Short mmCIF file of C-alpha atoms in Angstrom, two decimals:
data_model
loop_
_atom_site.label_atom_id
_atom_site.label_comp_id
_atom_site.label_asym_id
_atom_site.label_seq_id
_atom_site.Cartn_x
_atom_site.Cartn_y
_atom_site.Cartn_z
CA SER N 1 61.77 96.43 -137.86
CA ARG N 2 62.34 98.98 -135.11
CA THR N 3 60.20 101.89 -134.01
CA ASN N 4 61.35 104.96 -132.04
CA HIS N 5 59.26 105.46 -128.90
CA CYS N 6 59.77 108.83 -127.16
CA LEU N 7 59.04 109.79 -123.60
CA ASN N 8 59.22 113.22 -122.03
CA SER N 9 61.83 113.51 -119.35
CA THR N 10 61.52 115.57 -116.19
CA ALA N 11 63.81 118.19 -117.82
CA GLY N 12 61.25 118.64 -120.68
CA SER N 13 63.36 116.99 -123.37
CA ALA N 14 62.39 113.85 -125.21
CA VAL N 15 64.15 110.58 -124.65
CA CYS N 16 63.77 108.05 -127.44
CA TYR N 17 64.26 104.30 -127.38
CA GLN N 18 64.33 101.85 -130.29
CA ILE N 19 61.89 98.98 -129.66
CA ASP N 20 61.42 96.16 -132.09
CA ASP N 21 58.11 94.49 -132.93
CA GLY N 22 58.63 91.62 -130.45
CA GLN N 23 59.30 94.01 -127.58
CA SER N 24 56.36 96.19 -128.51
CA SER N 25 54.11 93.13 -128.57
CA ALA N 26 55.39 91.99 -125.15
CA ILE N 27 54.74 95.37 -123.59
CA ARG N 28 51.26 95.51 -125.14
CA SER N 29 50.49 92.06 -123.91
CA ALA N 30 51.59 92.83 -120.33
CA ILE N 31 49.41 95.94 -120.22
CA GLU N 32 46.38 94.10 -121.58
CA SER N 33 46.90 91.26 -119.09
CA ALA N 34 47.04 93.72 -116.19
CA TRP N 35 43.78 95.41 -117.21
CA GLN N 36 42.07 92.03 -117.66
CA ARG N 37 43.02 90.71 -114.25
CA GLY N 38 42.23 94.04 -112.52
CA PHE N 39 44.43 96.07 -110.20
CA ALA N 40 44.97 95.46 -106.50
CA PRO N 41 44.01 98.35 -104.20
CA ASP N 42 47.60 99.53 -103.78
CA GLU N 43 48.08 99.44 -107.55
CA GLN N 44 44.89 101.50 -108.04
CA LEU N 45 46.12 104.13 -105.59
CA GLN N 46 49.55 104.18 -107.22
CA LEU N 47 47.96 104.75 -110.67
CA GLN N 48 45.95 107.63 -109.19
CA LEU N 49 49.07 109.21 -107.66
CA LEU N 50 50.79 108.88 -111.05
CA ALA N 51 47.79 110.33 -112.93
CA LEU N 52 47.63 113.37 -110.65
CA ASN N 53 51.42 113.75 -110.68
CA CYS N 54 51.58 113.53 -106.88
CA TYR N 55 55.01 111.82 -107.08
CA ALA N 56 56.48 115.04 -108.50
CA CYS N 57 56.40 116.52 -105.01
CA HIS N 58 55.50 113.78 -102.50
CA GLU N 59 57.35 110.61 -101.65
CA ARG N 60 55.45 107.42 -100.81
CA ASP N 61 57.09 104.06 -100.16
CA GLY N 62 60.34 105.04 -101.84
CA LEU N 63 58.70 106.47 -104.98
CA GLY N 64 58.73 110.15 -105.98
CA GLY N 65 59.63 113.14 -103.88
CA ILE N 66 61.80 116.17 -104.42
CA GLY N 67 65.11 115.20 -105.99
CA ARG N 68 68.32 116.30 -104.35
CA ASN N 69 69.06 118.84 -107.16
CA ARG N 70 65.61 120.47 -106.77
CA LYS N 71 65.57 120.87 -102.99
CA ALA N 72 67.30 124.24 -103.15
CA PHE N 73 64.33 125.75 -104.99
CA PHE N 74 61.90 125.05 -102.08
CA GLU N 75 61.83 127.73 -99.42
CA THR N 76 59.70 128.93 -96.56
CA VAL N 77 58.08 132.37 -96.12
CA GLY N 78 60.81 134.69 -94.85
CA HIS N 79 63.42 131.93 -95.44
CA VAL N 80 63.01 130.70 -91.89
CA ASP N 81 65.07 127.59 -91.21
CA LEU N 82 62.62 124.76 -90.42
CA GLY N 83 64.64 122.01 -91.99
CA ASP N 84 63.51 119.82 -94.84
CA GLU N 85 60.38 118.68 -93.06
CA GLY N 86 59.26 122.30 -92.80
CA ARG N 87 59.95 123.44 -96.38
CA LEU N 88 59.40 120.32 -98.52
CA PRO N 89 56.07 118.64 -99.34
CA PRO N 90 55.32 116.06 -96.62
CA PRO N 91 55.76 112.33 -97.47
CA LEU N 92 52.69 110.25 -98.12
CA THR N 93 54.16 107.04 -96.67
CA GLY N 94 51.76 105.90 -93.96
CA VAL N 95 49.58 108.96 -94.37
CA GLY N 96 46.41 106.77 -94.06
CA ARG N 97 47.54 105.83 -90.52
CA LYS N 98 48.18 109.41 -89.63
CA LEU N 99 45.35 111.55 -91.01
CA GLN N 100 41.63 111.25 -90.51
CA THR N 101 39.90 110.47 -93.78
CA THR N 102 37.64 113.51 -93.48
CA TRP N 103 40.65 115.80 -93.02
CA LEU N 104 42.63 114.17 -95.88
CA ASN N 105 39.61 114.73 -98.10
CA LYS N 106 39.68 118.49 -97.26
CA VAL N 107 43.36 118.62 -98.10
CA LEU N 108 42.71 117.03 -101.49
CA GLN N 109 39.68 119.19 -102.22
CA GLY N 110 41.37 122.42 -103.11
CA ASN N 111 43.61 123.01 -100.10
CA LYS N 112 40.74 123.99 -97.82
CA ALA N 113 42.78 122.68 -94.94
CA ASP N 114 45.54 125.34 -95.27
CA LEU N 115 47.80 123.83 -92.72
CA ARG N 116 51.28 124.99 -93.81
CA PRO N 117 51.08 128.75 -94.57
CA HIS N 118 54.86 129.02 -93.97
CA MET N 119 55.51 127.07 -97.16
CA LEU N 120 55.75 128.96 -100.46
CA LEU N 121 54.70 125.89 -102.47
CA ARG N 122 50.93 125.30 -102.53
CA MET N 123 48.84 122.28 -103.34
CA PRO N 124 46.98 122.24 -106.71
CA ILE N 125 43.19 122.09 -106.86
CA PHE N 126 41.88 118.72 -108.06
CA ALA N 127 38.49 117.84 -109.45
CA THR N 128 36.31 116.16 -106.84
CA ALA N 129 35.79 113.12 -109.01
CA GLN N 130 39.59 112.54 -109.18
CA THR N 131 40.13 112.40 -105.40
CA THR N 132 36.88 111.18 -103.76
CA ILE N 133 38.02 107.62 -103.08
CA MET N 134 41.70 108.37 -102.27
CA PRO N 135 41.32 109.10 -98.53
CA GLN N 136 39.68 105.74 -97.89
CA GLN N 137 42.24 104.04 -100.16
CA PHE N 138 45.02 105.48 -98.06
CA ALA N 139 43.34 104.38 -94.84
CA THR N 140 42.77 100.83 -96.13
CA ILE N 141 46.18 100.26 -97.64
CA ASP N 142 48.06 101.78 -94.72
CA GLN N 143 45.99 99.68 -92.30
CA ALA N 144 44.83 102.73 -90.37
CA PHE N 145 44.00 102.43 -86.71
CA ASP N 146 40.27 102.88 -86.19
CA GLN N 147 40.39 103.00 -82.39
CA SER N 148 38.46 105.84 -80.79
CA GLU N 149 40.15 108.30 -78.55
CA VAL N 150 38.68 106.55 -75.48
CA ALA N 151 40.17 103.22 -76.66
CA VAL N 152 43.57 104.85 -77.08
CA PHE N 153 43.70 107.29 -74.16
CA GLY N 154 41.05 106.12 -71.72
CA ASP N 155 38.92 108.59 -69.73
CA LEU N 156 39.92 112.19 -70.61
CA THR N 157 37.84 113.86 -67.90
CA GLY N 158 39.79 116.60 -66.11
CA LEU N 159 43.00 116.20 -68.08
CA ALA N 160 42.91 119.24 -70.31
CA GLU N 161 44.47 121.61 -67.75
CA VAL N 162 47.42 119.25 -67.22
CA GLY N 163 47.78 119.09 -71.01
CA ARG N 164 47.96 122.88 -71.10
CA GLN N 165 50.80 122.85 -68.58
CA LEU N 166 52.65 120.23 -70.66
CA MET N 167 52.56 122.56 -73.69
CA ASP N 168 55.13 124.68 -71.94
CA VAL N 169 57.61 121.79 -71.80
CA GLY N 170 58.58 122.55 -75.36
CA CYS N 171 55.55 122.68 -77.72
CA VAL N 172 55.19 126.45 -77.54
CA GLN N 173 58.70 127.01 -78.90
CA CYS N 174 57.77 125.62 -82.28
CA HIS N 175 54.03 125.52 -82.65
CA GLN N 176 51.07 127.95 -82.92
CA PHE N 177 47.79 127.55 -81.07
CA GLY N 178 44.94 128.82 -83.18
CA GLY N 179 47.16 131.61 -84.60
CA ASN N 180 48.54 132.45 -81.09
CA SER N 181 52.16 131.88 -80.45
CA LEU N 182 55.41 133.25 -79.10
CA PRO N 183 56.35 136.08 -81.48
CA GLY N 184 58.36 134.84 -84.43
CA VAL N 185 57.33 131.15 -84.10
CA VAL N 186 56.70 129.53 -87.48
CA GLY N 187 55.37 126.01 -87.62
CA ILE N 188 52.41 123.74 -87.65
CA ASP N 189 49.30 125.10 -85.79
CA VAL N 190 48.27 122.37 -83.42
CA GLN N 191 44.77 123.59 -82.71
CA HIS N 192 41.97 121.18 -83.83
CA ILE N 193 44.54 118.40 -84.02
CA GLY N 194 41.89 115.90 -82.97
CA ALA N 195 40.08 116.58 -86.23
CA ARG N 196 43.21 116.06 -88.28
CA VAL N 197 45.19 113.06 -86.94
CA ARG N 198 44.17 109.72 -85.60
CA PRO N 199 44.46 109.16 -81.87
CA GLN N 200 46.79 106.16 -82.10
CA TRP N 201 49.16 108.00 -84.42
CA PHE N 202 49.26 111.02 -82.08
CA HIS N 203 50.02 108.70 -79.12
CA ASP N 204 52.82 106.86 -80.96
CA PHE N 205 54.36 110.06 -82.35
CA LEU N 206 54.44 111.81 -79.01
CA LEU N 207 55.94 108.76 -77.33
CA ASN N 208 58.79 108.34 -79.89
CA PRO N 209 58.85 110.93 -82.74
CA GLY N 210 61.98 109.48 -84.34
CA ALA N 211 60.44 106.05 -84.77
CA ILE N 212 57.52 107.48 -86.71
CA LYS N 213 59.30 110.14 -88.75
CA SER N 214 62.97 109.74 -89.61
CA ARG N 215 65.24 112.73 -88.91
CA THR N 216 62.34 114.80 -87.57
CA ARG N 217 63.15 117.94 -85.57
CA MET N 218 60.39 117.02 -83.13
CA PRO N 219 62.24 116.41 -79.85
CA THR N 220 61.70 113.34 -77.70
CA PHE N 221 59.84 114.39 -74.54
CA PHE N 222 59.72 110.83 -73.16
CA PRO N 223 63.28 109.47 -73.54
CA ASP N 224 63.32 105.76 -72.68
CA GLY N 225 59.59 106.08 -72.11
CA LYS N 226 59.99 108.37 -69.12
CA SER N 227 58.43 111.75 -68.58
CA GLN N 228 60.34 114.99 -67.79
CA ARG N 229 57.50 116.17 -65.53
CA ASP N 230 57.19 113.72 -62.68
CA ASP N 231 54.98 116.20 -60.83
CA LEU N 232 52.12 115.85 -63.32
CA LEU N 233 49.90 112.75 -63.31
CA GLU N 234 52.60 110.92 -61.32
CA GLY N 235 54.94 111.14 -64.33
CA ASN N 236 52.87 108.62 -66.30
CA PRO N 237 53.68 109.16 -70.02
CA GLN N 238 50.49 107.45 -71.15
CA ARG N 239 48.27 109.76 -69.08
CA GLN N 240 50.36 112.82 -69.99
CA ILE N 241 49.93 112.10 -73.68
CA ALA N 242 46.23 111.64 -73.06
CA ALA N 243 46.19 115.04 -71.35
CA MET N 244 47.92 116.70 -74.24
CA TRP N 245 45.33 115.28 -76.62
CA ALA N 246 42.54 116.43 -74.30
CA TYR N 247 43.92 120.01 -74.32
CA LEU N 248 44.69 120.23 -78.05
CA LYS N 249 41.38 118.94 -79.30
CA ASP N 250 39.54 121.63 -77.33
CA SER N 251 42.26 124.28 -77.06
CA GLN N 252 40.14 126.91 -78.85
CA ARG N 253 37.85 126.96 -75.78
CA LEU N 254 40.63 126.82 -73.17
CA ASP N 255 43.27 129.19 -71.92
CA LEU N 256 46.52 129.47 -73.88
CA PRO N 257 49.73 127.92 -72.56
CA GLU N 258 51.28 130.02 -69.82
CA LYS N 259 54.44 130.93 -71.74
CA ILE N 260 52.32 132.47 -74.50
CA ASN N 261 50.33 134.34 -71.86
CA GLU N 262 53.57 135.68 -70.47
CA SER N 263 55.25 136.30 -73.79
CA ARG N 264 55.16 140.03 -73.53
CA SER N 265 57.56 140.12 -70.68
CA GLN N 266 60.29 142.65 -71.42
CA ASN N 267 63.25 140.77 -70.02
CA TYR N 268 64.32 137.65 -71.91
CA GLU N 269 67.66 136.98 -70.27
CA LEU N 270 67.60 133.55 -68.63
CA ARG N 271 69.21 133.53 -65.19
CA PRO N 272 69.64 130.09 -63.52
CA VAL N 273 69.00 130.41 -59.83
CA ASP N 274 67.58 127.39 -57.98
CA GLN N 275 67.87 124.80 -60.80
CA PRO N 276 69.62 124.52 -64.14
CA LEU N 277 67.86 126.02 -67.16
CA VAL N 278 67.57 124.19 -70.52
CA LEU N 279 66.86 126.03 -73.76
CA ARG N 280 66.61 124.43 -77.24
CA THR N 281 67.73 127.07 -79.71
CA PHE N 282 69.94 127.92 -82.70
CA MET N 283 73.49 128.87 -81.70
CA ASN N 284 76.60 130.09 -83.45
CA GLY N 285 79.30 127.43 -83.16
CA VAL N 286 76.73 124.75 -82.24
CA GLY N 287 74.06 124.63 -84.93
CA THR N 288 70.30 124.55 -85.43
CA GLN N 289 69.74 121.78 -82.85
CA ALA N 290 71.54 123.35 -79.92
CA ILE N 291 70.59 122.57 -76.33
CA ALA N 292 71.94 125.27 -74.03
CA VAL N 293 72.21 124.41 -70.31
CA GLY N 294 72.84 127.04 -67.70
CA PHE N 295 73.81 126.57 -64.03
CA SER N 296 73.61 128.85 -60.98
CA GLN N 297 77.40 128.35 -60.51
CA GLN N 298 77.82 130.57 -63.58
CA VAL N 299 79.37 127.93 -65.81
CA HIS N 300 77.30 126.80 -68.80
CA TYR N 301 77.46 124.63 -71.92
CA ALA N 302 75.77 123.98 -75.26
CA PHE N 303 75.25 120.49 -76.72
CA ASP N 304 74.82 119.89 -80.45
CA ALA N 305 72.00 117.35 -80.77
CA GLU N 306 72.69 116.86 -84.51
CA GLN N 307 76.42 116.07 -84.39
CA LEU N 308 76.27 114.65 -80.82
CA ARG N 309 79.01 116.81 -79.39
CA LEU N 310 79.55 118.95 -76.29
CA ALA N 311 80.22 121.99 -78.36
CA LEU N 312 80.74 125.10 -76.24
CA ALA N 313 81.27 126.16 -72.61
CA TRP N 314 81.40 129.59 -71.01
CA ARG N 315 81.23 131.40 -67.66
CA GLY N 316 79.25 134.35 -66.39
CA ARG N 317 75.77 135.23 -67.81
CA PHE N 318 73.86 132.49 -69.53
CA ILE N 319 71.82 133.32 -72.64
CA ASP N 320 69.09 135.60 -74.04
CA ALA N 321 65.97 133.72 -75.08
CA GLN N 322 64.39 136.57 -77.06
CA GLY N 323 65.56 135.33 -80.46
CA THR N 324 64.31 131.81 -79.68
CA TRP N 325 60.92 132.79 -78.28
CA PHE N 326 60.10 135.95 -80.24
CA VAL N 327 62.24 136.47 -83.39
CA ARG N 328 62.40 133.10 -85.09
CA ALA N 329 64.19 134.60 -88.15
CA ALA N 330 66.78 136.31 -85.97
CA PRO N 331 70.47 135.36 -86.22
CA PRO N 332 71.54 132.41 -84.06
CA ALA N 333 72.12 133.12 -80.36
CA ASP N 334 75.47 133.71 -78.69
CA PRO N 335 76.47 133.16 -75.07
CA LEU N 336 75.99 136.24 -72.91
CA GLY N 337 78.97 135.44 -70.75
CA GLU N 338 82.71 135.50 -71.32
CA ASP N 339 85.53 132.99 -71.58
CA VAL N 340 83.78 131.02 -74.33
CA VAL N 341 85.70 127.90 -75.35
CA GLN N 342 85.09 125.15 -77.90
CA LEU N 343 85.11 121.72 -76.24
CA GLN N 344 84.60 119.51 -79.27
CA ASP N 345 84.33 120.03 -83.01
CA LEU N 346 83.19 116.41 -83.66
CA VAL N 347 81.57 113.54 -81.79
CA LEU N 348 83.58 112.19 -78.83
CA LEU N 349 83.47 108.44 -79.62
CA ALA N 350 84.08 106.65 -82.93
CA GLN N 351 85.02 103.26 -84.37
CA LEU N 352 88.34 103.18 -86.19
CA HIS N 353 89.73 100.32 -88.20
CA ASP N 354 93.25 101.58 -87.37
CA VAL N 355 94.72 104.46 -85.45
CA GLU N 356 95.58 106.35 -88.65
CA GLN N 357 91.99 106.51 -89.88
CA THR N 358 90.62 110.06 -90.04
CA TRP N 359 88.00 110.88 -87.39
CA PRO N 360 84.47 110.74 -88.83
CA THR N 361 83.00 114.11 -89.83
CA ASN N 362 79.39 113.25 -90.70
CA ALA N 363 76.37 112.18 -88.73
CA ASP N 364 75.71 108.83 -90.50
CA GLY N 365 74.61 106.30 -87.90
CA TYR N 366 74.22 108.89 -85.19
CA ARG N 367 70.98 108.96 -83.29
CA PHE N 368 69.93 111.51 -80.69
CA LYS N 369 67.34 110.07 -78.27
CA GLY N 370 66.44 113.24 -76.38
CA TYR N 371 67.39 113.95 -72.77
CA ARG N 372 66.13 113.21 -69.29
CA VAL N 373 66.15 115.59 -66.35
CA ASP N 374 66.93 114.35 -62.81
CA ASN N 375 65.35 115.73 -59.58
CA SER N 376 68.03 118.49 -59.41
CA GLY N 377 67.13 119.70 -62.89
CA VAL N 378 70.37 118.47 -64.55
CA PRO N 379 69.77 116.98 -68.07
CA THR N 380 71.50 113.80 -69.30
CA MET N 381 71.88 113.66 -73.09
CA LEU N 382 70.95 110.25 -74.55
CA TYR N 383 72.31 109.12 -77.90
CA SER N 384 73.78 106.26 -79.92
CA VAL N 385 76.97 106.27 -81.94
CA GLY N 386 79.59 103.67 -82.93
CA GLY N 387 77.44 100.75 -81.82
CA CYS N 388 77.12 102.19 -78.31
CA ASP N 389 74.32 103.74 -76.32
CA ILE N 390 75.64 106.77 -74.33
CA GLU N 391 74.34 108.68 -71.34
CA ASP N 392 76.18 112.02 -71.26
CA ARG N 393 75.85 114.24 -68.13
CA SER N 394 77.81 117.43 -67.47
CA THR N 395 77.83 119.53 -64.30
CA PRO N 396 79.83 122.45 -62.97
CA TRP N 397 83.18 121.74 -61.35
CA VAL N 398 82.93 124.00 -58.33
CA GLY N 399 85.92 125.78 -56.82
CA PRO N 400 86.29 128.08 -53.76
CA ASN N 401 83.23 130.23 -52.85
CA GLN N 402 81.01 127.82 -54.82
CA VAL N 403 81.91 129.41 -58.14
CA GLY N 404 82.09 127.11 -61.16
CA VAL N 405 85.55 126.87 -62.65
CA GLY N 406 84.88 124.17 -65.23
CA LEU N 407 82.78 121.20 -66.21
CA THR N 408 82.74 117.56 -65.05
CA ARG N 409 81.42 115.24 -67.72
CA ARG N 410 80.31 111.73 -66.88
CA LEU N 411 79.69 109.31 -69.76
CA LEU N 412 78.09 105.93 -69.24
CA ILE N 413 78.77 103.96 -72.42
CA HIS N 414 76.95 100.72 -73.09
CA ASN N 415 78.17 98.41 -75.86
CA ALA N 416 74.97 97.56 -77.73
CA ASN N 417 76.54 95.29 -80.39
CA GLY N 418 78.92 93.17 -78.28
CA PRO N 419 82.64 92.79 -78.94
CA GLN N 420 83.76 93.49 -82.48
CA HIS N 421 87.28 92.33 -83.41
CA ASP N 422 87.63 94.13 -86.69
CA VAL N 423 87.26 97.67 -85.25
CA LYS N 424 88.49 99.55 -82.19
CA ARG N 425 86.53 102.19 -80.26
CA TRP N 426 88.31 105.36 -79.28
CA ILE N 427 87.45 108.62 -77.61
CA ARG N 428 88.95 111.77 -79.00
CA ALA N 429 89.49 113.50 -75.66
CA ALA N 430 91.26 116.71 -76.81
CA THR N 431 92.18 118.50 -80.02
CA GLY N 432 94.07 121.68 -80.98
CA GLU N 433 96.75 123.09 -83.16
CA ARG N 434 99.09 121.77 -80.48
CA LEU N 435 98.61 119.73 -77.28
CA THR N 436 100.89 120.02 -74.26
CA ALA N 437 100.96 117.34 -71.57
CA GLN N 438 100.29 118.54 -68.04
CA SER N 439 100.33 115.04 -66.61
CA ASP N 440 99.72 111.46 -67.75
CA HIS N 441 96.03 112.18 -67.50
CA ALA N 442 95.77 115.76 -68.78
CA PHE N 443 96.60 117.88 -71.84
CA VAL N 444 96.07 121.55 -72.59
CA ASN N 445 95.53 122.92 -76.12
CA ASP N 446 96.47 126.21 -77.72
CA ALA N 447 93.12 127.78 -76.66
CA GLY N 448 93.90 127.13 -72.99
CA LEU N 449 91.41 124.30 -72.53
CA VAL N 450 92.71 121.68 -70.10
CA VAL N 451 91.22 118.19 -70.53
CA THR N 452 91.68 115.65 -67.77
CA VAL N 453 90.50 112.06 -68.00
CA ALA N 454 90.03 111.13 -64.35
CA ASN N 455 89.32 107.43 -63.89
CA GLN N 456 90.71 105.52 -66.79
CA ALA N 457 94.33 104.94 -65.84
CA ALA N 458 94.91 101.81 -67.97
CA ALA N 459 93.21 103.30 -71.00
CA VAL N 460 95.00 106.63 -70.70
CA ALA N 461 98.35 104.84 -70.51
CA ASN N 462 97.58 103.30 -73.91
CA GLY N 463 96.43 106.60 -75.42
CA ARG N 464 98.35 108.44 -78.06
CA ILE N 465 98.85 111.88 -79.56
CA ARG N 466 98.61 111.98 -83.35
CA ASN N 467 98.88 114.77 -85.92
CA ILE N 468 96.48 114.89 -88.85
CA ALA N 469 96.00 117.82 -91.27
CA GLY N 470 98.00 120.16 -89.05
CA ARG N 471 96.04 119.39 -85.85
CA SER N 472 96.86 117.33 -82.81
CA GLU N 473 94.42 114.79 -81.36
CA TRP N 474 94.53 112.87 -78.08
CA LEU N 475 93.02 109.45 -78.65
CA ILE N 476 92.22 107.03 -75.84
CA PRO N 477 91.29 103.40 -76.65
CA LEU N 478 88.19 101.86 -75.13
CA ASP N 479 87.62 98.11 -74.48
CA ILE N 480 83.92 98.01 -73.76
CA VAL N 481 82.65 94.51 -73.18
CA ASP N 482 79.41 95.66 -71.59
CA THR N 483 79.25 99.04 -69.88
CA GLN N 484 82.01 101.50 -69.09
CA VAL N 485 82.06 104.90 -67.29
CA ILE N 486 84.34 107.71 -68.41
CA GLU N 487 84.81 110.94 -66.46
CA ILE N 488 86.34 114.01 -68.12
CA HIS N 489 87.12 117.38 -66.52
CA TYR N 490 87.29 120.58 -68.59
CA THR N 491 88.88 123.78 -67.26
CA TRP N 492 89.84 126.90 -69.15
#
């Protein structure tokens, strides 16, 4: 005989299955056996997450989370673009290693730790008896680090002021400090962070955010383990992270970061004078992970850290930071100067199985690793694509009277995977509706952009112009056994 067993689906409708007596008996026996042997700690926690329906919103170890078709219904207050990590419920994978048990208990006890006021979705209130043991379960199962702050950071005496200075490196552009912020900033308030997260997790996250949280918008301030502020604590990343912890755990008693103290300045136009200026912002034609770099020679560019492309270049005035610092919901920024030109619409380097393969259009396998700044203030973008690690540095190409007329781009490409015989690496040096040769090493497109590959005579000789979907592309083959340097000049 067969019996219909019905389950409620997530859409609210019933789904029925025919199960015969033998199958029913096997299911019943399995359940009884599990209860008799008892549940392992991770199984107990999983049952509790199921009972409280936590998986409806949160993901843990590949289970649950917001389905792709439901993500569009989750928004932030004012529809501010903070990415998925800012508008969706946070994952619970590894949460026991991240949060202090006392803080996690507050979160579970009726949302007393109201940490994400920018999210429209709110946590439900659970009965105390249902959640009392869960914080310790998370900590035990996730093998939480129990080291004290002294064990992780060492002596914190006298470090708080250095930590305050480090907040201006980039923290103030996204975070609040006890409700104080640059106007328009929406994001996690980092005050009292010492009461919320574990010291070891803080250390590891600051050192390499991408390794702890996949696709996070948190930038890497220590690319390749090196600091961008060599003048503080001798540039030691370990001591600088300790200083940031020292400031944040007591920030309510200390002065605010300097940029917040100066945030009522009336002039927000950035003017590069002695050194280049770097601004992370949203930009039209670049995206939500734009890095704008301005030079005193009055030639500037914007790099797209999501699609890994040198997106725009322009001359004259640099950029207005008001929208970035004060009006987070404002439209994306535009260059203040003139002669704006698109340099790339897609990533420069790719692997192609044959020369007729369409150039990749998505960011799968791309990884942005942050940027480092040299003594002259020039940033070098660090990223991986196509099995290669790339260091990408652009500077003004200076003409008469020390006025910038273009950009010189130097790429150091390291083959991380060794020779691969089934694929060929190419750079897509220039694109346009049409490309016209100016020499064996240079082409100009219909927008007037001249692209010159300076030091790759053999490779350029083997390059080719191809036409795909009504557009012309200049492809140059690369034969990277270990490390290769490419130099490209852009003028317009």
